[in-house]
Amino acid sequence: MKIHYMLRDQHNDVKQLEDLSSRLEDSGYNSVLLTFHSAQADYFIKSAGALTPGHKLKYMIALRPYHVSAQYAAMMTIGYDQIDSNRLVFNWVAGDFHQREDEPDLEFDIFGESEPIDSIQKRTTYLRNFVNMYKMYCPTKIRPPMVFSGFSDYALETVRMFKGTSLCMLDTYRENTEKFDGIESRMVSANVTILESDEEIKEYKEKTSVFNPRFLGWSIIGNYQTVKEEIINLKNEGITDLLLFTNTTNLDTAWNQNNDMMVHKLVKEINSEARQNEN
């Protein structure tokens, strides 16, 4: 089981990202997902400034294909490889560039005239063409692993086409497991929360379910040992990768930071035991 960390709702500067990277490296995370928003600073550049050559932690860069050309994405990959090899993962996010509620200046979201990609089929076709073009310009030996978000039939067929990794929320995967046949690498995203007492667990579940009815479905919640066992047992569901996040919206910073530390400790323990079992 590969474990990845999602930097969620946090726009860290280069120094903060460097410090976080060191903590994640120490715990043995495979990668850190750096989410995309056109209004924030570019994580492709920031991660290159934050990485420590010789470390193993990869930076999973989320990109919407219409925000960069395939040729330039390949150029950036080659440049990144010259700084340090085998440090990139791409999370390709298919999506339309019209009527985005989180980007109010729609007319400035992408340069030039564009045709709406207003269906799953159009978005998927656009992404497939982009990735094929990217592969033409990026040498095979340095081409990063590819993670494709989504669980529509079109999205999952794209994963199969490029022999990539699928990515969806934990509850979505469990409700649609049969759709993932033929996909070897299956990543799920989940909130991971460690609490000490049954009373704390009950209170937390009641509070977070009010924020979002789906929250419990995509969460792994419990005491240290039960959370550990549930993460390890994900492999029995055909899951190969866990992309976890530890921040709970609407809870204070100190609480989130404490949970973050506990989860890092747990991940380090899981990875250490896995290495021992391999030997």
mmCIF file of N, CA, C and O in Angstrom, residues 69-149:
data_model
loop_
_atom_site.group_PDB
_atom_site.id
_atom_site.type_symbol
_atom_site.label_atom_id
_atom_site.label_comp_id
_atom_site.label_asym_id
_atom_site.label_seq_id
_atom_site.Cartn_x
_atom_site.Cartn_y
_atom_site.Cartn_z
ATOM 1 N N SER A 69 0.046 24.079 -22.282
ATOM 2 C CA SER A 69 0.131 23.254 -23.489
ATOM 3 C C SER A 69 0.851 21.954 -23.176
ATOM 4 O O SER A 69 1.651 21.862 -22.229
ATOM 5 N N ALA A 70 0.584 20.938 -23.969
ATOM 6 C CA ALA A 70 1.257 19.649 -23.792
ATOM 7 C C ALA A 70 2.767 19.799 -23.989
ATOM 8 O O ALA A 70 3.571 19.183 -23.283
ATOM 9 N N GLN A 71 3.153 20.628 -24.948
ATOM 10 C CA GLN A 71 4.566 20.842 -25.219
ATOM 11 C C GLN A 71 5.266 21.485 -24.023
ATOM 12 O O GLN A 71 6.370 21.076 -23.631
ATOM 13 N N TYR A 72 4.617 22.499 -23.420
ATOM 14 C CA TYR A 72 5.248 23.176 -22.298
ATOM 15 C C TYR A 72 5.275 22.281 -21.062
ATOM 16 O O TYR A 72 6.238 22.313 -20.275
ATOM 17 N N ALA A 73 4.231 21.449 -20.872
ATOM 18 C CA ALA A 73 4.234 20.494 -19.760
ATOM 19 C C ALA A 73 5.412 19.532 -19.894
ATOM 20 O O ALA A 73 6.068 19.179 -18.909
ATOM 21 N N ALA A 74 5.703 19.124 -21.123
ATOM 22 C CA ALA A 74 6.851 18.243 -21.361
ATOM 23 C C ALA A 74 8.162 18.975 -21.071
ATOM 24 O O ALA A 74 9.089 18.405 -20.474
ATOM 25 N N MET A 75 8.257 20.241 -21.482
ATOM 26 C CA MET A 75 9.459 21.027 -21.199
ATOM 27 C C MET A 75 9.693 21.152 -19.697
ATOM 28 O O MET A 75 10.826 21.021 -19.204
ATOM 29 N N MET A 76 8.620 21.403 -18.945
ATOM 30 C CA MET A 76 8.744 21.530 -17.498
ATOM 31 C C MET A 76 9.174 20.203 -16.870
ATOM 32 O O MET A 76 9.978 20.179 -15.934
ATOM 33 N N THR A 77 8.659 19.112 -17.399
ATOM 34 C CA THR A 77 9.039 17.792 -16.893
ATOM 35 C C THR A 77 10.528 17.547 -17.092
ATOM 36 O O THR A 77 11.225 17.069 -16.189
ATOM 37 N N ILE A 78 11.025 17.869 -18.272
ATOM 38 C CA ILE A 78 12.454 17.676 -18.571
ATOM 39 C C ILE A 78 13.309 18.552 -17.651
ATOM 40 O O ILE A 78 14.334 18.103 -17.109
ATOM 41 N N GLY A 79 12.893 19.805 -17.453
ATOM 42 C CA GLY A 79 13.626 20.695 -16.560
ATOM 43 C C GLY A 79 13.619 20.193 -15.127
ATOM 44 O O GLY A 79 14.636 20.249 -14.423
ATOM 45 N N TYR A 80 12.479 19.687 -14.686
ATOM 46 C CA TYR A 80 12.344 19.154 -13.327
ATOM 47 C C TYR A 80 13.278 17.964 -13.132
ATOM 48 O O TYR A 80 13.956 17.836 -12.108
ATOM 49 N N ASP A 81 13.346 17.118 -14.140
ATOM 50 C CA ASP A 81 14.195 15.929 -14.062
ATOM 51 C C ASP A 81 15.667 16.303 -13.949
ATOM 52 O O ASP A 81 16.457 15.572 -13.348
ATOM 53 N N GLN A 82 16.040 17.444 -14.517
ATOM 54 C CA GLN A 82 17.421 17.891 -14.421
ATOM 55 C C GLN A 82 17.769 18.389 -13.025
ATOM 56 O O GLN A 82 18.932 18.412 -12.638
ATOM 57 N N ILE A 83 16.758 18.785 -12.247
ATOM 58 C CA ILE A 83 16.982 19.176 -10.850
ATOM 59 C C ILE A 83 17.134 17.919 -9.992
ATOM 60 O O ILE A 83 18.066 17.801 -9.204
ATOM 61 N N ASP A 84 16.207 16.967 -10.163
ATOM 62 C CA ASP A 84 16.291 15.680 -9.465
ATOM 63 C C ASP A 84 15.354 14.712 -10.167
ATOM 64 O O ASP A 84 14.231 15.063 -10.513
ATOM 65 N N SER A 85 15.808 13.494 -10.360
ATOM 66 C CA SER A 85 15.040 12.502 -11.125
ATOM 67 C C SER A 85 13.991 11.802 -10.269
ATOM 68 O O SER A 85 14.140 11.671 -9.051
ATOM 69 N N ASN A 86 12.937 11.371 -10.937
ATOM 70 C CA ASN A 86 11.904 10.531 -10.317
ATOM 71 C C ASN A 86 11.228 11.216 -9.137
ATOM 72 O O ASN A 86 10.967 10.586 -8.111
ATOM 73 N N ARG A 87 10.914 12.492 -9.296
ATOM 74 C CA ARG A 87 10.290 13.242 -8.198
ATOM 75 C C ARG A 87 8.915 13.780 -8.566
ATOM 76 O O ARG A 87 8.304 14.487 -7.752
ATOM 77 N N LEU A 88 8.417 13.441 -9.753
ATOM 78 C CA LEU A 88 7.131 13.977 -10.195
ATOM 79 C C LEU A 88 6.082 12.887 -10.366
ATOM 80 O O LEU A 88 6.384 11.757 -10.743
ATOM 81 N N VAL A 89 4.837 13.249 -10.080
ATOM 82 C CA VAL A 89 3.655 12.487 -10.476
ATOM 83 C C VAL A 89 2.677 13.520 -11.024
ATOM 84 O O VAL A 89 2.574 14.628 -10.488
ATOM 85 N N PHE A 90 1.965 13.193 -12.099
ATOM 86 C CA PHE A 90 0.946 14.102 -12.614
ATOM 87 C C PHE A 90 -0.446 13.599 -12.255
ATOM 88 O O PHE A 90 -0.762 12.425 -12.446
ATOM 89 N N ASN A 91 -1.240 14.507 -11.703
ATOM 90 C CA ASN A 91 -2.660 14.238 -11.491
ATOM 91 C C ASN A 91 -3.426 15.047 -12.542
ATOM 92 O O ASN A 91 -3.584 16.255 -12.420
ATOM 93 N N TRP A 92 -3.852 14.359 -13.596
ATOM 94 C CA TRP A 92 -4.582 15.034 -14.663
ATOM 95 C C TRP A 92 -6.047 15.189 -14.260
ATOM 96 O O TRP A 92 -6.723 14.220 -13.926
ATOM 97 N N VAL A 93 -6.516 16.423 -14.303
ATOM 98 C CA VAL A 93 -7.890 16.730 -13.899
ATOM 99 C C VAL A 93 -8.633 17.259 -15.114
ATOM 100 O O VAL A 93 -8.362 18.374 -15.584
ATOM 101 N N ALA A 94 -9.544 16.472 -15.654
ATOM 102 C CA ALA A 94 -10.345 16.917 -16.796
ATOM 103 C C ALA A 94 -11.455 17.823 -16.291
ATOM 104 O O ALA A 94 -12.065 17.557 -15.262
ATOM 105 N N GLY A 95 -11.705 18.897 -17.001
ATOM 106 C CA GLY A 95 -12.768 19.804 -16.583
ATOM 107 C C GLY A 95 -12.999 20.871 -17.616
ATOM 108 O O GLY A 95 -12.142 21.135 -18.453
ATOM 109 N N ASP A 96 -14.163 21.496 -17.567
ATOM 110 C CA ASP A 96 -14.482 22.560 -18.497
ATOM 111 C C ASP A 96 -13.838 23.854 -18.033
ATOM 112 O O ASP A 96 -13.518 24.026 -16.863
ATOM 113 N N PHE A 97 -13.632 24.806 -18.966
ATOM 114 C CA PHE A 97 -13.090 26.098 -18.567
ATOM 115 C C PHE A 97 -14.137 27.186 -18.721
ATOM 116 O O PHE A 97 -13.835 28.354 -18.877
ATOM 117 N N HIS A 98 -15.406 26.817 -18.655
ATOM 118 C CA HIS A 98 -16.495 27.787 -18.666
ATOM 119 C C HIS A 98 -17.396 27.533 -17.458
ATOM 120 O O HIS A 98 -17.535 26.410 -16.990
ATOM 121 N N GLN A 99 -17.978 28.615 -16.927
ATOM 122 C CA GLN A 99 -18.959 28.534 -15.847
ATOM 123 C C GLN A 99 -18.390 27.869 -14.587
ATOM 124 O O GLN A 99 -19.054 27.093 -13.925
ATOM 125 N N ARG A 100 -17.148 28.250 -14.254
ATOM 126 C CA ARG A 100 -16.541 27.757 -13.007
ATOM 127 C C ARG A 100 -16.888 28.721 -11.881
ATOM 128 O O ARG A 100 -16.508 29.885 -11.904
ATOM 129 N N GLU A 101 -17.606 28.224 -10.880
ATOM 130 C CA GLU A 101 -18.056 29.085 -9.792
ATOM 131 C C GLU A 101 -16.897 29.590 -8.936
ATOM 132 O O GLU A 101 -16.967 30.664 -8.344
ATOM 133 N N ASP A 102 -15.799 28.818 -8.842
ATOM 134 C CA ASP A 102 -14.691 29.214 -7.972
ATOM 135 C C ASP A 102 -13.684 30.111 -8.685
ATOM 136 O O ASP A 102 -12.705 30.534 -8.088
ATOM 137 N N GLU A 103 -13.923 30.403 -9.950
ATOM 138 C CA GLU A 103 -13.055 31.313 -10.694
ATOM 139 C C GLU A 103 -13.944 32.340 -11.376
ATOM 140 O O GLU A 103 -14.374 32.152 -12.511
ATOM 141 N N PRO A 104 -14.261 33.439 -10.676
ATOM 142 C CA PRO A 104 -15.289 34.378 -11.154
ATOM 143 C C PRO A 104 -14.965 35.078 -12.463
ATOM 144 O O PRO A 104 -15.864 35.386 -13.222
ATOM 145 N N ASP A 105 -13.680 35.330 -12.743
ATOM 146 C CA ASP A 105 -13.327 36.044 -13.972
ATOM 147 C C ASP A 105 -13.220 35.054 -15.119
ATOM 148 O O ASP A 105 -12.141 34.742 -15.618
ATOM 149 N N LEU A 106 -14.361 34.553 -15.552
ATOM 150 C CA LEU A 106 -14.379 33.471 -16.530
ATOM 151 C C LEU A 106 -13.679 33.840 -17.831
ATOM 152 O O LEU A 106 -12.991 33.022 -18.424
ATOM 153 N N GLU A 107 -13.853 35.087 -18.248
ATOM 154 C CA GLU A 107 -13.286 35.462 -19.524
ATOM 155 C C GLU A 107 -11.761 35.516 -19.494
ATOM 156 O O GLU A 107 -11.113 35.515 -20.535
ATOM 157 N N PHE A 108 -11.171 35.545 -18.305
ATOM 158 C CA PHE A 108 -9.720 35.591 -18.184
ATOM 159 C C PHE A 108 -9.141 34.270 -17.712
ATOM 160 O O PHE A 108 -7.952 34.178 -17.437
ATOM 161 N N ASP A 109 -9.956 33.241 -17.599
ATOM 162 C CA ASP A 109 -9.480 31.966 -17.069
ATOM 163 C C ASP A 109 -8.553 31.253 -18.038
ATOM 164 O O ASP A 109 -7.688 30.503 -17.636
ATOM 165 N N ILE A 110 -8.743 31.468 -19.325
ATOM 166 C CA ILE A 110 -7.877 30.872 -20.329
ATOM 167 C C ILE A 110 -7.722 31.874 -21.457
ATOM 168 O O ILE A 110 -8.672 32.572 -21.817
ATOM 169 N N PHE A 111 -6.546 31.961 -22.021
ATOM 170 C CA PHE A 111 -6.289 32.966 -23.052
ATOM 171 C C PHE A 111 -6.878 32.527 -24.384
ATOM 172 O O PHE A 111 -6.788 31.368 -24.780
ATOM 173 N N GLY A 112 -7.477 33.466 -25.089
ATOM 174 C CA GLY A 112 -7.942 33.219 -26.449
ATOM 175 C C GLY A 112 -9.340 32.632 -26.506
ATOM 176 O O GLY A 112 -9.986 32.362 -25.501
ATOM 177 N N GLU A 113 -9.815 32.455 -27.719
ATOM 178 C CA GLU A 113 -11.135 31.893 -27.941
ATOM 179 C C GLU A 113 -11.112 30.392 -27.641
ATOM 180 O O GLU A 113 -10.126 29.705 -27.883
ATOM 181 N N SER A 114 -12.207 29.896 -27.105
ATOM 182 C CA SER A 114 -12.269 28.475 -26.770
ATOM 183 C C SER A 114 -13.697 27.972 -26.934
ATOM 184 O O SER A 114 -14.662 28.707 -26.764
ATOM 185 N N GLU A 115 -13.799 26.718 -27.270
ATOM 186 C CA GLU A 115 -15.110 26.079 -27.411
ATOM 187 C C GLU A 115 -15.442 25.380 -26.109
ATOM 188 O O GLU A 115 -14.594 24.684 -25.532
ATOM 189 N N PRO A 116 -16.660 25.547 -25.581
ATOM 190 C CA PRO A 116 -17.000 24.912 -24.317
ATOM 191 C C PRO A 116 -16.812 23.398 -24.363
ATOM 192 O O PRO A 116 -17.140 22.745 -25.348
ATOM 193 N N ILE A 117 -16.258 22.861 -23.291
ATOM 194 C CA ILE A 117 -16.147 21.408 -23.150
ATOM 195 C C ILE A 117 -17.227 21.028 -22.146
ATOM 196 O O ILE A 117 -16.968 20.803 -20.969
ATOM 197 N N ASP A 118 -18.460 20.969 -22.620
ATOM 198 C CA ASP A 118 -19.609 20.934 -21.735
ATOM 199 C C ASP A 118 -20.212 19.546 -21.544
ATOM 200 O O ASP A 118 -21.384 19.406 -21.230
ATOM 201 N N SER A 119 -19.414 18.517 -21.734
ATOM 202 C CA SER A 119 -19.888 17.167 -21.459
ATOM 203 C C SER A 119 -18.708 16.314 -21.031
ATOM 204 O O SER A 119 -17.543 16.644 -21.310
ATOM 205 N N ILE A 120 -19.005 15.214 -20.358
ATOM 206 C CA ILE A 120 -17.941 14.300 -19.924
ATOM 207 C C ILE A 120 -17.176 13.782 -21.125
ATOM 208 O O ILE A 120 -15.948 13.670 -21.113
ATOM 209 N N GLN A 121 -17.901 13.462 -22.201
ATOM 210 C CA GLN A 121 -17.239 12.936 -23.397
ATOM 211 C C GLN A 121 -16.246 13.944 -23.970
ATOM 212 O O GLN A 121 -15.120 13.586 -24.328
ATOM 213 N N LYS A 122 -16.657 15.208 -24.083
ATOM 214 C CA LYS A 122 -15.767 16.237 -24.637
ATOM 215 C C LYS A 122 -14.559 16.462 -23.740
ATOM 216 O O LYS A 122 -13.430 16.591 -24.219
ATOM 217 N N ARG A 123 -14.794 16.519 -22.436
ATOM 218 C CA ARG A 123 -13.680 16.746 -21.508
ATOM 219 C C ARG A 123 -12.689 15.588 -21.566
ATOM 220 O O ARG A 123 -11.471 15.790 -21.539
ATOM 221 N N THR A 124 -13.222 14.372 -21.634
ATOM 222 C CA THR A 124 -12.354 13.198 -21.665
ATOM 223 C C THR A 124 -11.563 13.138 -22.964
ATOM 224 O O THR A 124 -10.360 12.833 -22.961
ATOM 225 N N THR A 125 -12.204 13.444 -24.080
ATOM 226 C CA THR A 125 -11.510 13.454 -25.368
ATOM 227 C C THR A 125 -10.399 14.492 -25.374
ATOM 228 O O THR A 125 -9.285 14.240 -25.848
ATOM 229 N N TYR A 126 -10.699 15.677 -24.816
ATOM 230 C CA TYR A 126 -9.692 16.735 -24.730
ATOM 231 C C TYR A 126 -8.489 16.258 -23.932
ATOM 232 O O TYR A 126 -7.332 16.438 -24.331
ATOM 233 N N LEU A 127 -8.752 15.623 -22.792
ATOM 234 C CA LEU A 127 -7.672 15.141 -21.934
ATOM 235 C C LEU A 127 -6.860 14.055 -22.632
ATOM 236 O O LEU A 127 -5.621 14.066 -22.584
ATOM 237 N N ARG A 128 -7.527 13.131 -23.298
ATOM 238 C CA ARG A 128 -6.807 12.049 -23.986
ATOM 239 C C ARG A 128 -5.894 12.609 -25.070
ATOM 240 O O ARG A 128 -4.739 12.179 -25.204
ATOM 241 N N ASN A 129 -6.398 13.557 -25.830
ATOM 242 C CA ASN A 129 -5.578 14.158 -26.882
ATOM 243 C C ASN A 129 -4.373 14.889 -26.282
ATOM 244 O O ASN A 129 -3.263 14.841 -26.825
ATOM 245 N N PHE A 130 -4.616 15.564 -25.166
ATOM 246 C CA PHE A 130 -3.543 16.286 -24.491
ATOM 247 C C PHE A 130 -2.452 15.322 -24.027
ATOM 248 O O PHE A 130 -1.253 15.556 -24.263
ATOM 249 N N VAL A 131 -2.848 14.236 -23.353
ATOM 250 C CA VAL A 131 -1.861 13.295 -22.819
ATOM 251 C C VAL A 131 -1.089 12.627 -23.948
ATOM 252 O O VAL A 131 0.129 12.425 -23.857
ATOM 253 N N ASN A 132 -1.769 12.294 -25.031
ATOM 254 C CA ASN A 132 -1.058 11.712 -26.182
ATOM 255 C C ASN A 132 -0.024 12.681 -26.737
ATOM 256 O O ASN A 132 1.099 12.283 -27.104
ATOM 257 N N MET A 133 -0.385 13.951 -26.815
ATOM 258 C CA MET A 133 0.557 14.960 -27.285
ATOM 259 C C MET A 133 1.713 15.108 -26.298
ATOM 260 O O MET A 133 2.888 15.194 -26.702
ATOM 261 N N TYR A 134 1.404 15.123 -25.020
ATOM 262 C CA TYR A 134 2.447 15.225 -23.985
ATOM 263 C C TYR A 134 3.440 14.071 -24.108
ATOM 264 O O TYR A 134 4.657 14.273 -24.025
ATOM 265 N N LYS A 135 2.939 12.877 -24.335
ATOM 266 C CA LYS A 135 3.809 11.704 -24.454
ATOM 267 C C LYS A 135 4.745 11.820 -25.655
ATOM 268 O O LYS A 135 5.875 11.314 -25.632
ATOM 269 N N MET A 136 4.287 12.497 -26.708
ATOM 270 C CA MET A 136 5.128 12.680 -27.888
ATOM 271 C C MET A 136 6.355 13.533 -27.566
ATOM 272 O O MET A 136 7.432 13.328 -28.121
ATOM 273 N N TYR A 137 6.190 14.512 -26.678
ATOM 274 C CA TYR A 137 7.264 15.468 -26.402
ATOM 275 C C TYR A 137 8.096 15.113 -25.170
ATOM 276 O O TYR A 137 9.181 15.654 -24.996
ATOM 277 N N CYS A 138 7.578 14.245 -24.304
ATOM 278 C CA CYS A 138 8.296 13.916 -23.076
ATOM 279 C C CYS A 138 8.966 12.548 -23.206
ATOM 280 O O CYS A 138 8.282 11.546 -23.426
ATOM 281 N N PRO A 139 10.286 12.472 -23.069
ATOM 282 C CA PRO A 139 10.975 11.187 -23.206
ATOM 283 C C PRO A 139 10.425 10.131 -22.247
ATOM 284 O O PRO A 139 10.140 10.425 -21.084
ATOM 285 N N THR A 140 10.280 8.915 -22.748
ATOM 286 C CA THR A 140 9.675 7.839 -21.965
ATOM 287 C C THR A 140 10.394 7.611 -20.645
ATOM 288 O O THR A 140 9.762 7.401 -19.599
ATOM 289 N N LYS A 141 11.711 7.681 -20.638
ATOM 290 C CA LYS A 141 12.490 7.317 -19.447
ATOM 291 C C LYS A 141 12.292 8.278 -18.281
ATOM 292 O O LYS A 141 12.572 7.924 -17.130
ATOM 293 N N ILE A 142 11.819 9.501 -18.544
ATOM 294 C CA ILE A 142 11.596 10.436 -17.447
ATOM 295 C C ILE A 142 10.120 10.772 -17.267
ATOM 296 O O ILE A 142 9.772 11.622 -16.452
ATOM 297 N N ARG A 143 9.244 10.109 -18.016
ATOM 298 C CA ARG A 143 7.819 10.437 -17.966
ATOM 299 C C ARG A 143 7.245 10.051 -16.597
ATOM 300 O O ARG A 143 7.368 8.907 -16.162
ATOM 301 N N PRO A 144 6.626 10.992 -15.894
ATOM 302 C CA PRO A 144 6.115 10.701 -14.551
ATOM 303 C C PRO A 144 4.911 9.753 -14.584
ATOM 304 O O PRO A 144 4.190 9.670 -15.588
ATOM 305 N N PRO A 145 4.666 9.046 -13.484
ATOM 306 C CA PRO A 145 3.420 8.283 -13.362
ATOM 307 C C PRO A 145 2.227 9.222 -13.501
ATOM 308 O O PRO A 145 2.323 10.413 -13.170
ATOM 309 N N MET A 146 1.108 8.698 -13.995
ATOM 310 C CA MET A 146 -0.064 9.524 -14.242
ATOM 311 C C MET A 146 -1.253 9.039 -13.420
ATOM 312 O O MET A 146 -1.593 7.853 -13.428
ATOM 313 N N VAL A 147 -1.868 9.971 -12.716
ATOM 314 C CA VAL A 147 -3.059 9.706 -11.915
ATOM 315 C C VAL A 147 -4.210 10.476 -12.542
ATOM 316 O O VAL A 147 -4.088 11.675 -12.818
ATOM 317 N N PHE A 148 -5.326 9.786 -12.774
ATOM 318 C CA PHE A 148 -6.480 10.406 -13.441
ATOM 319 C C PHE A 148 -7.659 10.469 -12.466
ATOM 320 O O PHE A 148 -8.117 9.439 -11.970
ATOM 321 N N SER A 149 -8.125 11.676 -12.211
ATOM 322 C CA SER A 149 -9.262 11.855 -11.306
ATOM 323 C C SER A 149 -10.571 11.553 -12.020
ATOM 324 O O SER A 149 -10.721 11.817 -13.214
#
